[in-house]
CSV table of N, CA and C in Angstrom, one decimal:
chain,number,residue,atom,x,y,z
A,1,MET,N,0.2,8.9,-7.0
A,1,MET,CA,-0.7,8.3,-6.3
A,1,MET,C,-2.3,8.5,-6.5
A,2,ALA,N,-2.8,7.5,-7.1
A,2,ALA,CA,-4.4,7.9,-7.4
A,2,ALA,C,-5.2,7.6,-5.8
A,3,ASN,N,-6.2,8.3,-5.6
A,3,ASN,CA,-7.2,8.0,-4.7
A,3,ASN,C,-8.1,6.8,-4.7
A,4,PRO,N,-8.6,6.4,-3.8
A,4,PRO,CA,-9.6,5.3,-4.0
A,4,PRO,C,-10.9,6.1,-4.6
A,5,LYS,N,-11.6,5.4,-5.4
A,5,LYS,CA,-12.8,6.1,-6.0
A,5,LYS,C,-13.9,5.1,-5.0
A,6,GLU,N,-15.1,6.2,-4.8
A,6,GLU,CA,-16.2,5.5,-4.3
A,6,GLU,C,-16.9,4.5,-4.9
A,7,GLY,N,-17.1,3.9,-4.0
A,7,GLY,CA,-18.1,2.3,-5.0
A,7,GLY,C,-16.8,1.3,-5.4
A,8,GLU,N,-15.5,1.3,-5.3
A,8,GLU,CA,-14.9,0.6,-6.1
A,8,GLU,C,-14.5,-0.3,-4.6
A,9,THR,N,-13.8,-1.8,-5.2
A,9,THR,CA,-13.6,-2.6,-4.2
A,9,THR,C,-11.9,-2.5,-4.1
A,10,ILE,N,-11.9,-2.4,-2.8
A,10,ILE,CA,-10.1,-2.6,-2.7
A,10,ILE,C,-9.5,-3.5,-1.7
A,11,GLN,N,-8.6,-4.0,-1.5
A,11,GLN,CA,-8.3,-4.6,-0.2
A,11,GLN,C,-7.3,-4.0,0.6
A,12,ILE,N,-7.4,-4.3,1.7
A,12,ILE,CA,-6.5,-3.8,2.8
A,12,ILE,C,-5.4,-4.8,3.1
A,13,HIS,N,-4.6,-4.1,3.4
A,13,HIS,CA,-2.9,-5.1,3.7
A,13,HIS,C,-2.5,-4.5,5.0
A,14,SER,N,-2.2,-5.4,6.1
A,14,SER,CA,-1.3,-4.9,7.3
A,14,SER,C,0.0,-5.7,7.1
A,15,TYR,N,0.9,-4.7,7.5
A,15,TYR,CA,2.3,-5.1,7.6
A,15,TYR,C,2.6,-4.9,9.1
A,16,LYS,N,3.9,-5.9,9.4
A,16,LYS,CA,4.3,-5.5,10.9
A,16,LYS,C,5.9,-4.6,10.1
A,17,HIS,N,6.5,-3.9,11.6
A,17,HIS,CA,7.6,-3.3,11.1
A,17,HIS,C,8.6,-3.8,10.5
A,18,ASP,N,8.4,-5.3,10.6
A,18,ASP,CA,10.0,-5.6,9.7
A,18,ASP,C,9.4,-5.6,8.2
A,19,GLY,N,8.4,-5.6,7.8
A,19,GLY,CA,8.0,-5.4,6.6
A,19,GLY,C,7.4,-7.0,6.0
A,20,LYS,N,7.0,-7.6,7.0
A,20,LYS,CA,6.0,-8.9,6.1
A,20,LYS,C,4.9,-8.4,6.3
A,21,ILE,N,4.2,-9.2,5.9
A,21,ILE,CA,2.3,-9.0,5.7
A,21,ILE,C,2.3,-9.8,7.0
A,22,HIS,N,1.3,-9.1,7.6
A,22,HIS,CA,0.4,-9.7,8.7
A,22,HIS,C,-0.8,-10.0,8.6
A,23,ARG,N,-1.8,-9.3,7.5
A,23,ARG,CA,-3.1,-10.0,7.3
A,23,ARG,C,-3.6,-9.2,6.2
A,24,VAL,N,-4.6,-9.9,5.4
A,24,VAL,CA,-4.9,-9.3,4.5
A,24,VAL,C,-6.9,-9.2,4.3
A,25,TRP,N,-7.4,-8.3,3.9
A,25,TRP,CA,-8.7,-8.1,3.7
A,25,TRP,C,-9.3,-8.5,2.6
A,26,GLN,N,-9.7,-9.4,1.8
A,26,GLN,CA,-9.7,-9.4,0.2
A,26,GLN,C,-10.3,-8.4,-0.4
A,27,GLU,N,-11.8,-7.9,0.4
A,27,GLU,CA,-13.1,-6.8,-0.5
A,27,GLU,C,-13.5,-5.8,0.6
A,28,THR,N,-13.1,-4.7,0.3
A,28,THR,CA,-13.5,-3.5,0.9
A,28,THR,C,-14.2,-2.5,0.2
A,29,THR,N,-15.4,-2.3,0.2
A,29,THR,CA,-16.1,-1.3,-0.9
A,29,THR,C,-15.8,0.2,-0.2
A,30,VAL,N,-15.4,0.9,-1.1
A,30,VAL,CA,-15.0,2.5,-0.7
A,30,VAL,C,-15.8,3.5,-1.0
A,31,LEU,N,-16.4,3.9,0.7
A,31,LEU,CA,-17.7,4.8,0.6
A,31,LEU,C,-16.9,6.3,0.4
A,32,LYS,N,-15.8,6.2,0.8
A,32,LYS,CA,-15.1,7.7,0.8
A,32,LYS,C,-13.7,7.6,0.3
A,33,GLY,N,-13.1,8.3,-0.8
A,33,GLY,CA,-11.8,8.1,-0.6
A,33,GLY,C,-11.2,9.3,-1.3
A,34,THR,N,-10.2,9.9,-0.3
A,34,THR,CA,-9.2,11.2,-0.6
A,34,THR,C,-8.0,10.7,-0.5
A,35,ARG,N,-7.2,11.9,-0.5
A,35,ARG,CA,-5.7,11.2,-0.4
A,35,ARG,C,-5.7,11.4,1.6
A,36,ASN,N,-6.2,12.1,2.0
A,36,ASN,CA,-6.1,11.6,3.7
A,36,ASN,C,-7.1,10.8,4.3
A,37,VAL,N,-8.4,10.6,3.9
A,37,VAL,CA,-9.0,9.5,4.5
A,37,VAL,C,-9.8,8.7,3.5
A,38,VAL,N,-9.7,7.6,3.7
A,38,VAL,CA,-10.2,6.5,3.4
A,38,VAL,C,-11.5,5.6,4.5
A,39,ILE,N,-12.7,6.1,4.0
A,39,ILE,CA,-13.8,5.0,4.7
A,39,ILE,C,-14.2,4.0,4.0
A,40,GLY,N,-14.4,3.0,4.2
A,40,GLY,CA,-14.8,1.5,3.6
A,40,GLY,C,-15.8,0.6,4.1
A,41,ALA,N,-16.4,-0.3,3.6
A,41,ALA,CA,-17.4,-0.6,4.4
A,41,ALA,C,-17.3,-2.0,3.7
A,42,ASN,N,-17.3,-3.3,4.8
A,42,ASN,CA,-17.3,-4.5,4.2
A,42,ASN,C,-18.1,-5.8,5.3
A,43,GLU,N,-18.3,-6.8,4.9
A,43,GLU,CA,-19.4,-7.8,5.6
A,43,GLU,C,-19.0,-9.4,5.0
A,44,ARG,N,-18.6,-10.2,5.7
A,44,ARG,CA,-18.7,-11.6,5.4
A,44,ARG,C,-17.3,-11.4,4.3
A,45,THR,N,-16.4,-10.6,4.5
A,45,THR,CA,-15.2,-10.7,3.9
A,45,THR,C,-14.2,-11.4,4.1
A,46,LEU,N,-13.6,-12.2,3.4
A,46,LEU,CA,-12.2,-13.1,3.8
A,46,LEU,C,-11.1,-12.6,4.2
A,47,VAL,N,-10.2,-12.6,5.4
A,47,VAL,CA,-9.3,-12.0,5.6
A,47,VAL,C,-8.2,-13.6,5.6
A,48,ILE,N,-7.2,-13.2,5.4
A,48,ILE,CA,-6.2,-13.9,5.1
A,48,ILE,C,-5.1,-14.0,6.0
A,49,GLU,N,-4.6,-14.6,7.3
A,49,GLU,CA,-3.7,-14.2,8.4
A,49,GLU,C,-2.2,-14.5,7.3
A,50,SER,N,-1.2,-14.3,8.0
A,50,SER,CA,0.1,-14.3,7.6
A,50,SER,C,0.7,-15.7,7.8
A,51,ASP,N,0.0,-16.5,8.4
A,51,ASP,CA,0.5,-18.1,8.4
A,51,ASP,C,-0.5,-19.2,7.1
A,52,GLY,N,-1.3,-18.1,6.3
A,52,GLY,CA,-2.4,-18.6,5.7
A,52,GLY,C,-3.6,-19.3,6.0
A,53,ARG,N,-4.0,-19.0,7.2
A,53,ARG,CA,-4.8,-19.5,8.0
A,53,ARG,C,-6.2,-18.2,7.5
A,54,THR,N,-7.3,-18.6,6.9
A,54,THR,CA,-8.5,-17.8,6.6
A,54,THR,C,-9.7,-17.7,7.2
A,55,TRP,N,-10.3,-16.6,7.5
A,55,TRP,CA,-11.8,-16.8,7.9
A,55,TRP,C,-12.4,-15.9,7.3
A,56,LEU,N,-13.7,-15.5,7.7
A,56,LEU,CA,-14.6,-14.7,7.3
A,56,LEU,C,-15.1,-13.7,8.2
A,57,THR,N,-15.1,-12.3,8.2
A,57,THR,CA,-15.4,-11.3,8.9
A,57,THR,C,-16.9,-11.8,9.4
A,58,ARG,N,-17.5,-11.6,10.9
A,58,ARG,CA,-18.8,-12.1,11.0
A,58,ARG,C,-20.1,-11.4,11.0
A,59,GLU,N,-19.7,-9.4,11.0
A,59,GLU,CA,-20.7,-8.5,10.9
A,59,GLU,C,-20.1,-7.3,9.9
A,60,PRO,N,-21.2,-6.6,9.5
A,60,PRO,CA,-20.7,-5.8,8.6
A,60,PRO,C,-19.9,-4.6,9.6
A,61,SER,N,-18.8,-4.3,9.0
A,61,SER,CA,-17.9,-3.4,9.5
A,61,SER,C,-17.7,-1.8,8.7
A,62,ILE,N,-17.5,-0.9,9.3
A,62,ILE,CA,-16.9,0.2,8.8
A,62,ILE,C,-15.7,0.7,9.2
A,63,VAL,N,-14.7,1.0,8.0
A,63,VAL,CA,-13.5,1.1,8.3
A,63,VAL,C,-13.0,2.3,8.4
A,64,TYR,N,-12.1,3.2,8.9
A,64,TYR,CA,-11.8,4.4,8.9
A,64,TYR,C,-10.0,4.5,8.9
A,65,PHE,N,-9.9,5.1,7.9
A,65,PHE,CA,-8.2,5.2,7.9
A,65,PHE,C,-7.6,6.7,7.5
A,66,HIS,N,-7.2,7.2,7.9
A,66,HIS,CA,-6.5,8.4,8.0
A,66,HIS,C,-4.4,8.6,7.5
A,67,ALA,N,-4.8,9.7,6.9
A,67,ALA,CA,-3.1,9.9,6.4
A,67,ALA,C,-2.0,10.3,7.5
A,68,GLN,N,-2.7,10.9,8.5
A,68,GLN,CA,-1.9,11.7,9.3
A,68,GLN,C,-2.1,11.4,10.8
A,69,HIS,N,-3.0,10.1,11.3
A,69,HIS,CA,-3.0,9.8,12.3
A,69,HIS,C,-2.4,8.1,12.5
A,70,TRP,N,-1.7,8.0,13.8
A,70,TRP,CA,-1.3,6.7,13.6
A,70,TRP,C,-2.3,5.7,14.3
A,71,PHE,N,-3.4,5.6,13.7
A,71,PHE,CA,-4.4,4.4,14.0
A,71,PHE,C,-5.6,4.5,12.8
A,72,ASN,N,-6.1,3.0,12.8
A,72,ASN,CA,-7.3,3.0,12.1
A,72,ASN,C,-8.4,2.6,12.9
A,73,ILE,N,-9.3,2.4,12.4
A,73,ILE,CA,-10.7,2.2,13.5
A,73,ILE,C,-11.6,1.1,12.4
A,74,ILE,N,-11.9,0.1,13.2
A,74,ILE,CA,-13.0,-0.8,12.3
A,74,ILE,C,-14.0,-0.7,13.3
A,75,CYS,N,-15.1,-0.2,12.8
A,75,CYS,CA,-16.6,-0.3,13.6
A,75,CYS,C,-17.5,-1.3,13.1
A,76,MET,N,-17.6,-2.3,14.1
A,76,MET,CA,-18.3,-3.7,14.0
A,76,MET,C,-19.8,-3.6,14.4
A,77,LEU,N,-20.8,-3.7,13.4
A,77,LEU,CA,-21.9,-3.3,13.6
A,77,LEU,C,-22.9,-4.7,14.2
A,78,ARG,N,-22.9,-4.7,15.5
A,78,ARG,CA,-23.6,-5.9,16.1
A,78,ARG,C,-24.8,-5.8,16.5
A,79,ASP,N,-25.7,-6.9,16.8
A,79,ASP,CA,-27.1,-6.7,17.2
A,79,ASP,C,-27.1,-5.8,18.5
A,80,ASP,N,-26.4,-5.9,19.6
A,80,ASP,CA,-26.2,-5.2,20.6
A,80,ASP,C,-25.6,-3.9,20.5
A,81,GLY,N,-25.1,-3.4,19.6
A,81,GLY,CA,-24.4,-1.9,19.4
A,81,GLY,C,-23.2,-2.0,18.7
A,82,VAL,N,-22.6,-0.8,18.5
A,82,VAL,CA,-21.5,-0.8,17.8
A,82,VAL,C,-20.2,-1.2,18.5
A,83,TYR,N,-19.3,-1.8,18.1
A,83,TYR,CA,-18.1,-2.1,19.0
A,83,TYR,C,-16.9,-1.5,18.0
A,84,TYR,N,-15.7,-1.2,18.3
A,84,TYR,CA,-14.7,-0.7,17.3
A,84,TYR,C,-13.4,-1.1,17.9
A,85,TYR,N,-12.7,-1.8,16.8
A,85,TYR,CA,-11.5,-2.2,17.4
A,85,TYR,C,-10.5,-1.3,16.3
A,86,CYS,N,-9.5,-0.6,17.4
A,86,CYS,CA,-8.9,0.3,16.9
A,86,CYS,C,-7.2,-0.2,17.0
A,87,ASN,N,-6.8,-0.1,15.7
A,87,ASN,CA,-5.2,-0.4,15.9
A,87,ASN,C,-4.3,0.8,15.5
A,88,MET,N,-3.4,0.6,16.7
A,88,MET,CA,-2.2,1.5,16.5
A,88,MET,C,-1.4,1.2,15.6
A,89,SER,N,-1.4,2.2,14.6
A,89,SER,CA,-0.7,1.7,13.1
A,89,SER,C,-0.1,3.0,12.6
A,90,SER,N,1.0,2.8,11.6
A,90,SER,CA,1.5,3.8,10.8
A,90,SER,C,0.0,4.6,10.1
A,91,PRO,N,0.5,6.1,9.4
A,91,PRO,CA,-1.0,6.2,8.9
A,91,PRO,C,-0.7,5.4,7.3
A,92,PHE,N,-1.9,5.2,6.7
A,92,PHE,CA,-1.8,4.4,5.1
A,92,PHE,C,-1.5,5.1,4.4
A,93,VAL,N,-1.2,4.2,3.4
A,93,VAL,CA,-0.9,4.5,2.2
A,93,VAL,C,-2.0,4.1,1.2
A,94,PHE,N,-2.4,4.5,0.1
A,94,PHE,CA,-2.8,3.7,-1.1
A,94,PHE,C,-2.3,3.5,-2.3
A,95,ASP,N,-1.9,2.3,-2.5
A,95,ASP,CA,-1.1,1.9,-3.6
A,95,ASP,C,-1.7,0.4,-4.0
A,96,ASN,N,-1.8,0.5,-5.5
A,96,ASN,CA,-2.1,-0.8,-6.2
A,96,ASN,C,-3.5,-1.5,-6.1
A,97,ASN,N,-4.5,-0.1,-5.5
A,97,ASN,CA,-6.3,-0.8,-5.4
A,97,ASN,C,-6.0,-1.2,-3.8
A,98,THR,N,-4.9,-0.7,-3.2
A,98,THR,CA,-4.6,-1.4,-1.8
A,98,THR,C,-4.5,-0.4,-0.7
A,99,VAL,N,-5.1,-0.2,0.5
A,99,VAL,CA,-4.6,0.4,1.8
A,99,VAL,C,-3.9,-0.5,2.5
A,100,LYS,N,-2.9,0.1,2.6
A,100,LYS,CA,-1.4,-0.2,3.2
A,100,LYS,C,-0.9,0.3,4.5
A,101,TYR,N,-0.8,-0.5,5.5
A,101,TYR,CA,-0.5,-0.1,6.7
A,101,TYR,C,0.5,-0.4,7.7
A,102,ILE,N,1.2,-0.3,8.5
A,102,ILE,CA,2.2,-1.0,9.9
A,102,ILE,C,1.5,-1.0,10.9
A,103,ASP,N,0.9,-2.3,11.4
A,103,ASP,CA,0.4,-2.8,12.4
A,103,ASP,C,1.5,-2.6,13.5
A,104,TYR,N,1.1,-1.7,14.8
A,104,TYR,CA,2.1,-1.7,15.8
A,104,TYR,C,1.5,-2.4,17.1
A,105,ASP,N,0.5,-3.4,17.2
A,105,ASP,CA,0.3,-4.5,18.2
A,105,ASP,C,-0.6,-3.9,19.1
A,106,LEU,N,-0.4,-2.5,19.7
A,106,LEU,CA,-1.3,-2.1,20.2
A,106,LEU,C,-2.6,-1.9,20.0
A,107,ASP,N,-3.7,-2.1,20.5
A,107,ASP,CA,-5.1,-2.1,19.8
A,107,ASP,C,-5.9,-1.6,21.1
A,108,VAL,N,-7.0,-1.0,20.7
A,108,VAL,CA,-7.8,-0.2,21.7
A,108,VAL,C,-9.5,-0.8,21.3
A,109,LYS,N,-10.3,-1.7,22.4
A,109,LYS,CA,-11.2,-2.0,22.1
A,109,LYS,C,-12.7,-1.4,22.9
A,110,VAL,N,-13.3,-0.6,21.9
A,110,VAL,CA,-14.2,0.1,22.5
A,110,VAL,C,-15.6,-0.5,22.6
A,111,PHE,N,-16.4,-0.2,23.4
A,111,PHE,CA,-17.8,-0.8,23.4
A,111,PHE,C,-18.7,-0.2,23.4
A,112,PRO,N,-20.0,-0.6,23.4
A,112,PRO,CA,-21.2,0.6,22.7
A,112,PRO,C,-21.3,1.9,23.7
A,113,ASP,N,-21.1,1.3,25.0
A,113,ASP,CA,-21.3,2.2,26.1
A,113,ASP,C,-19.7,3.5,26.2
A,114,MET,N,-18.8,3.1,24.9
A,114,MET,CA,-17.5,4.0,24.7
A,114,MET,C,-16.9,3.9,26.2
A,115,SER,N,-16.7,2.8,27.1
A,115,SER,CA,-15.7,2.0,27.4
A,115,SER,C,-14.8,1.4,26.5
A,116,TYR,N,-13.7,1.6,27.0
A,116,TYR,CA,-12.6,1.0,26.4
A,116,TYR,C,-11.4,0.3,27.1
A,117,ASN,N,-10.9,-0.7,26.3
A,117,ASN,CA,-9.6,-1.1,27.3
A,117,ASN,C,-8.5,-1.2,26.2
A,118,ILE,N,-7.3,-1.2,26.8
A,118,ILE,CA,-5.9,-1.2,25.9
A,118,ILE,C,-5.7,-2.4,25.8
A,119,LEU,N,-5.5,-2.8,24.7
A,119,LEU,CA,-5.1,-4.4,24.5
A,119,LEU,C,-3.6,-4.7,23.8
A,120,ASP,N,-3.3,-5.6,24.3
A,120,ASP,CA,-1.9,-6.4,23.2
A,120,ASP,C,-0.6,-5.5,24.2
A,121,GLU,N,-0.7,-5.1,25.3
A,121,GLU,CA,0.6,-4.0,25.6
A,121,GLU,C,1.8,-5.1,25.7
A,122,ASP,N,1.4,-6.1,26.2
A,122,ASP,CA,2.8,-7.3,26.1
A,122,ASP,C,3.7,-7.9,24.6
A,123,GLU,N,2.4,-7.8,24.1
A,123,GLU,CA,3.0,-8.2,22.6
A,123,GLU,C,3.6,-6.9,22.0
A,124,TYR,N,3.2,-5.5,22.5
A,124,TYR,CA,4.0,-4.5,21.8
A,124,TYR,C,5.3,-4.3,22.1
A,125,GLU,N,5.4,-4.6,23.6
A,125,GLU,CA,6.8,-4.7,24.3
A,125,GLU,C,8.1,-5.7,23.6
A,126,ASP,N,7.1,-6.9,23.4
A,126,ASP,CA,7.9,-7.8,22.8
A,126,ASP,C,8.4,-7.6,21.4
A,127,HIS,N,7.4,-7.3,20.3
A,127,HIS,CA,7.7,-6.7,19.3
A,127,HIS,C,8.8,-5.6,19.1
A,128,LYS,N,8.5,-4.6,20.2
A,128,LYS,CA,9.2,-3.6,20.1
A,128,LYS,C,10.5,-3.9,20.2
A,129,ALA,N,10.9,-5.1,21.0
A,129,ALA,CA,12.3,-5.1,21.5
A,129,ALA,C,13.1,-6.2,19.9
A,130,LYS,N,12.0,-6.9,19.8
A,130,LYS,CA,12.2,-7.8,18.5
A,130,LYS,C,12.6,-7.2,17.4
A,131,MET,N,11.9,-6.5,17.0
A,131,MET,CA,11.9,-5.6,15.7
A,131,MET,C,12.4,-4.1,15.8
A,132,LYS,N,13.0,-3.9,17.2
A,132,LYS,CA,13.7,-2.8,17.0
A,132,LYS,C,13.1,-1.5,16.6
A,133,TYR,N,12.0,-1.2,17.4
A,133,TYR,CA,11.0,0.1,16.8
A,133,TYR,C,11.9,1.0,17.9
A,134,PRO,N,12.1,1.8,16.7
A,134,PRO,CA,13.0,3.3,17.2
A,134,PRO,C,12.5,4.0,18.3
A,135,ASP,N,12.9,4.9,19.2
A,135,ASP,CA,12.0,5.5,20.2
A,135,ASP,C,11.1,6.5,19.7
A,136,VAL,N,11.5,7.2,18.5
A,136,VAL,CA,10.5,8.1,18.1
A,136,VAL,C,8.9,7.4,17.8
A,137,ILE,N,9.3,6.0,16.9
A,137,ILE,CA,8.0,5.6,16.8
A,137,ILE,C,7.0,5.2,18.0
A,138,ASP,N,7.9,4.7,19.3
A,138,ASP,CA,7.2,4.3,20.6
A,138,ASP,C,6.5,5.7,21.1
A,139,LYS,N,7.2,6.7,20.9
A,139,LYS,CA,6.6,8.2,21.5
A,139,LYS,C,5.5,8.6,20.4
A,140,ILE,N,5.7,8.5,19.3
A,140,ILE,CA,4.6,8.8,18.3
A,140,ILE,C,2.9,7.8,18.6
A,141,LEU,N,3.8,6.8,18.8
A,141,LEU,CA,1.9,5.9,19.0
A,141,LEU,C,1.6,6.1,20.4
A,142,LYS,N,2.7,6.3,21.5
A,142,LYS,CA,1.9,6.8,23.2
A,142,LYS,C,1.2,8.0,22.8
A,143,ARG,N,1.5,9.0,22.0
A,143,ARG,CA,0.8,10.3,21.8
A,143,ARG,C,-0.6,10.0,21.1
A,144,ASN,N,-0.5,9.1,20.0
A,144,ASN,CA,-1.3,8.6,19.6
A,144,ASN,C,-2.5,7.9,20.0
A,145,VAL,N,-2.1,6.8,21.2
A,145,VAL,CA,-2.8,6.5,22.0
A,145,VAL,C,-3.8,7.3,22.7
A,146,ASP,N,-3.1,8.3,23.2
A,146,ASP,CA,-3.6,9.3,23.7
A,146,ASP,C,-4.8,10.2,23.2
A,147,LYS,N,-4.2,10.6,21.9
A,147,LYS,CA,-5.3,11.3,21.1
A,147,LYS,C,-6.5,10.3,20.5
A,148,LEU,N,-6.4,9.3,20.5
A,148,LEU,CA,-7.6,8.1,20.3
A,148,LEU,C,-8.3,8.1,21.7
A,149,ILE,N,-7.8,8.1,23.0
A,149,ILE,CA,-8.8,8.0,23.5
A,149,ILE,C,-9.3,9.3,23.8
A,150,GLY,N,-8.6,10.6,23.7
A,150,GLY,CA,-9.5,12.1,23.7
A,150,GLY,C,-10.5,11.8,22.6
A,151,TRP,N,-10.5,11.2,21.4
A,151,TRP,CA,-11.6,11.0,20.2
A,151,TRP,C,-12.9,10.4,21.0
A,152,ILE,N,-12.3,9.3,21.8
A,152,ILE,CA,-13.4,8.5,22.4
A,152,ILE,C,-14.3,9.0,23.3
A,153,LYS,N,-13.4,9.7,23.9
A,153,LYS,CA,-14.2,10.5,25.0
A,153,LYS,C,-14.9,11.7,24.6
A,154,GLN,N,-14.9,12.2,23.5
A,154,GLN,CA,-15.0,13.3,23.0
A,154,GLN,C,-16.2,13.1,21.5
A,155,ARG,N,-16.1,12.2,21.4
A,155,ARG,CA,-17.2,11.4,20.5
A,155,ARG,C,-16.7,12.0,19.2
A,156,ARG,N,-15.7,12.1,18.7
A,156,ARG,CA,-14.9,12.6,17.5
A,156,ARG,C,-14.9,11.6,16.7
A,157,GLY,N,-14.5,11.9,15.4
A,157,GLY,CA,-14.8,11.0,14.1
A,157,GLY,C,-15.4,9.8,14.0
A,158,PRO,N,-15.0,8.7,13.8
A,158,PRO,CA,-16.0,7.5,13.9
A,158,PRO,C,-16.8,7.4,15.2
A,159,PHE,N,-16.3,7.6,16.7
A,159,PHE,CA,-17.1,7.7,17.5
A,159,PHE,C,-18.0,8.6,17.9
A,160,ALA,N,-18.4,9.5,17.0
A,160,ALA,CA,-19.6,10.5,16.8
A,160,ALA,C,-20.8,9.6,16.5
A,161,PRO,N,-21.8,10.5,17.1
A,161,PRO,CA,-23.1,9.8,17.4
A,161,PRO,C,-23.4,9.3,15.9
A,162,ASP,N,-23.4,10.3,14.7
A,162,ASP,CA,-24.0,10.1,13.3
A,162,ASP,C,-23.1,9.4,12.4
A,163,PHE,N,-21.7,9.2,12.7
A,163,PHE,CA,-21.2,8.5,12.1
A,163,PHE,C,-21.4,7.3,11.5
A,164,ILE,N,-21.8,6.6,12.2
A,164,ILE,CA,-22.2,5.1,11.7
A,164,ILE,C,-23.6,5.1,11.2
A,165,ASP,N,-24.6,6.1,11.7
A,165,ASP,CA,-25.7,6.0,10.6
A,165,ASP,C,-25.4,6.4,9.0
A,166,VAL,N,-24.6,7.8,9.3
A,166,VAL,CA,-24.2,8.2,7.7
A,166,VAL,C,-23.5,7.2,6.7
A,167,TRP,N,-22.4,6.5,7.3
A,167,TRP,CA,-21.8,5.7,6.5
A,167,TRP,C,-22.2,4.4,6.4
A,168,THR,N,-23.3,3.7,7.2
A,168,THR,CA,-23.9,2.6,6.7
A,168,THR,C,-25.1,2.7,5.8
A,169,SER,N,-25.9,4.1,6.0
A,169,SER,CA,-26.4,4.3,4.8
A,169,SER,C,-25.9,4.5,3.4
A,170,ARG,N,-24.9,5.1,3.4
A,170,ARG,CA,-24.1,5.0,1.9
A,170,ARG,C,-23.6,3.5,1.7
A,171,TYR,N,-23.5,2.6,2.8
A,171,TYR,CA,-22.9,1.3,2.2
A,171,TYR,C,-24.3,0.8,1.7
A,172,GLU,N,-25.3,0.4,2.3
A,172,GLU,CA,-26.7,0.1,1.9
A,172,GLU,C,-27.0,0.9,0.4
A,173,PHE,N,-27.1,2.4,0.2
A,173,PHE,CA,-27.2,2.5,-1.5
A,173,PHE,C,-26.1,2.3,-2.4
A,174,GLN,N,-25.0,1.9,-1.6
A,174,GLN,CA,-23.9,1.5,-2.9
A,174,GLN,C,-24.0,0.0,-3.2
A,175,LYS,N,-24.5,-0.7,-2.0
A,175,LYS,CA,-24.8,-2.2,-2.5
A,175,LYS,C,-26.2,-2.3,-3.4
A,176,GLN,N,-27.0,-1.3,-3.0
A,176,GLN,CA,-28.2,-1.5,-4.0
A,176,GLN,C,-28.2,-1.2,-5.4
A,177,PHE,N,-27.1,0.2,-5.3
A,177,PHE,CA,-26.5,0.5,-6.8
A,177,PHE,C,-25.7,-0.6,-7.5
A,178,GLN,N,-25.0,-1.3,-7.1
A,178,GLN,CA,-24.4,-2.8,-7.5
A,178,GLN,C,-25.1,-3.8,-7.7
A,179,THR,N,-26.1,-3.7,-7.3
A,179,THR,CA,-26.8,-5.0,-7.7
A,179,THR,C,-27.7,-4.7,-8.9
A,180,ARG,N,-27.8,-3.2,-9.3
A,180,ARG,CA,-28.5,-2.8,-10.3
A,180,ARG,C,-27.5,-2.7,-11.6
A,181,LYS,N,-26.3,-3.3,-11.6
A,181,LYS,CA,-25.7,-2.8,-12.6
A,181,LYS,C,-25.3,-4.0,-13.2
């Protein structure tokens, strides 16, 4: 399996535990791509929902995927600061120019002051019963919610003070480079 290459455009596909497609982000620019980490950026990208509805993202975002963690992080760059939307998910795989993962319903929304809310606990419990999530998945996800909250409190990974500056600068450079081609 090849790694995504810096500067290339990829898609992001979110699935549910039952294997059905959940959501597709049409275009994300790779800022870093290794076997274990993909960092990308997008703005005003088309998103297609499983029911066919479409919408455009409203603000520039930096996305973070890791092959060993059961979450991914979308850093949304807004006028009043950076908001983070963290999906509890399977680790990603990169296949056919696409980052793919299973969305496990639980989400953590982090505000610019690093306060946070855990979202969709009812949806998680509902889907856990309907799709028969194994106990081992439930335990892994709960451990990873704790790990993610630790990252938030410790300002690790995408929550580190310089993360956004570094990757938005790289994205701006990529956009300038692309327009010169």
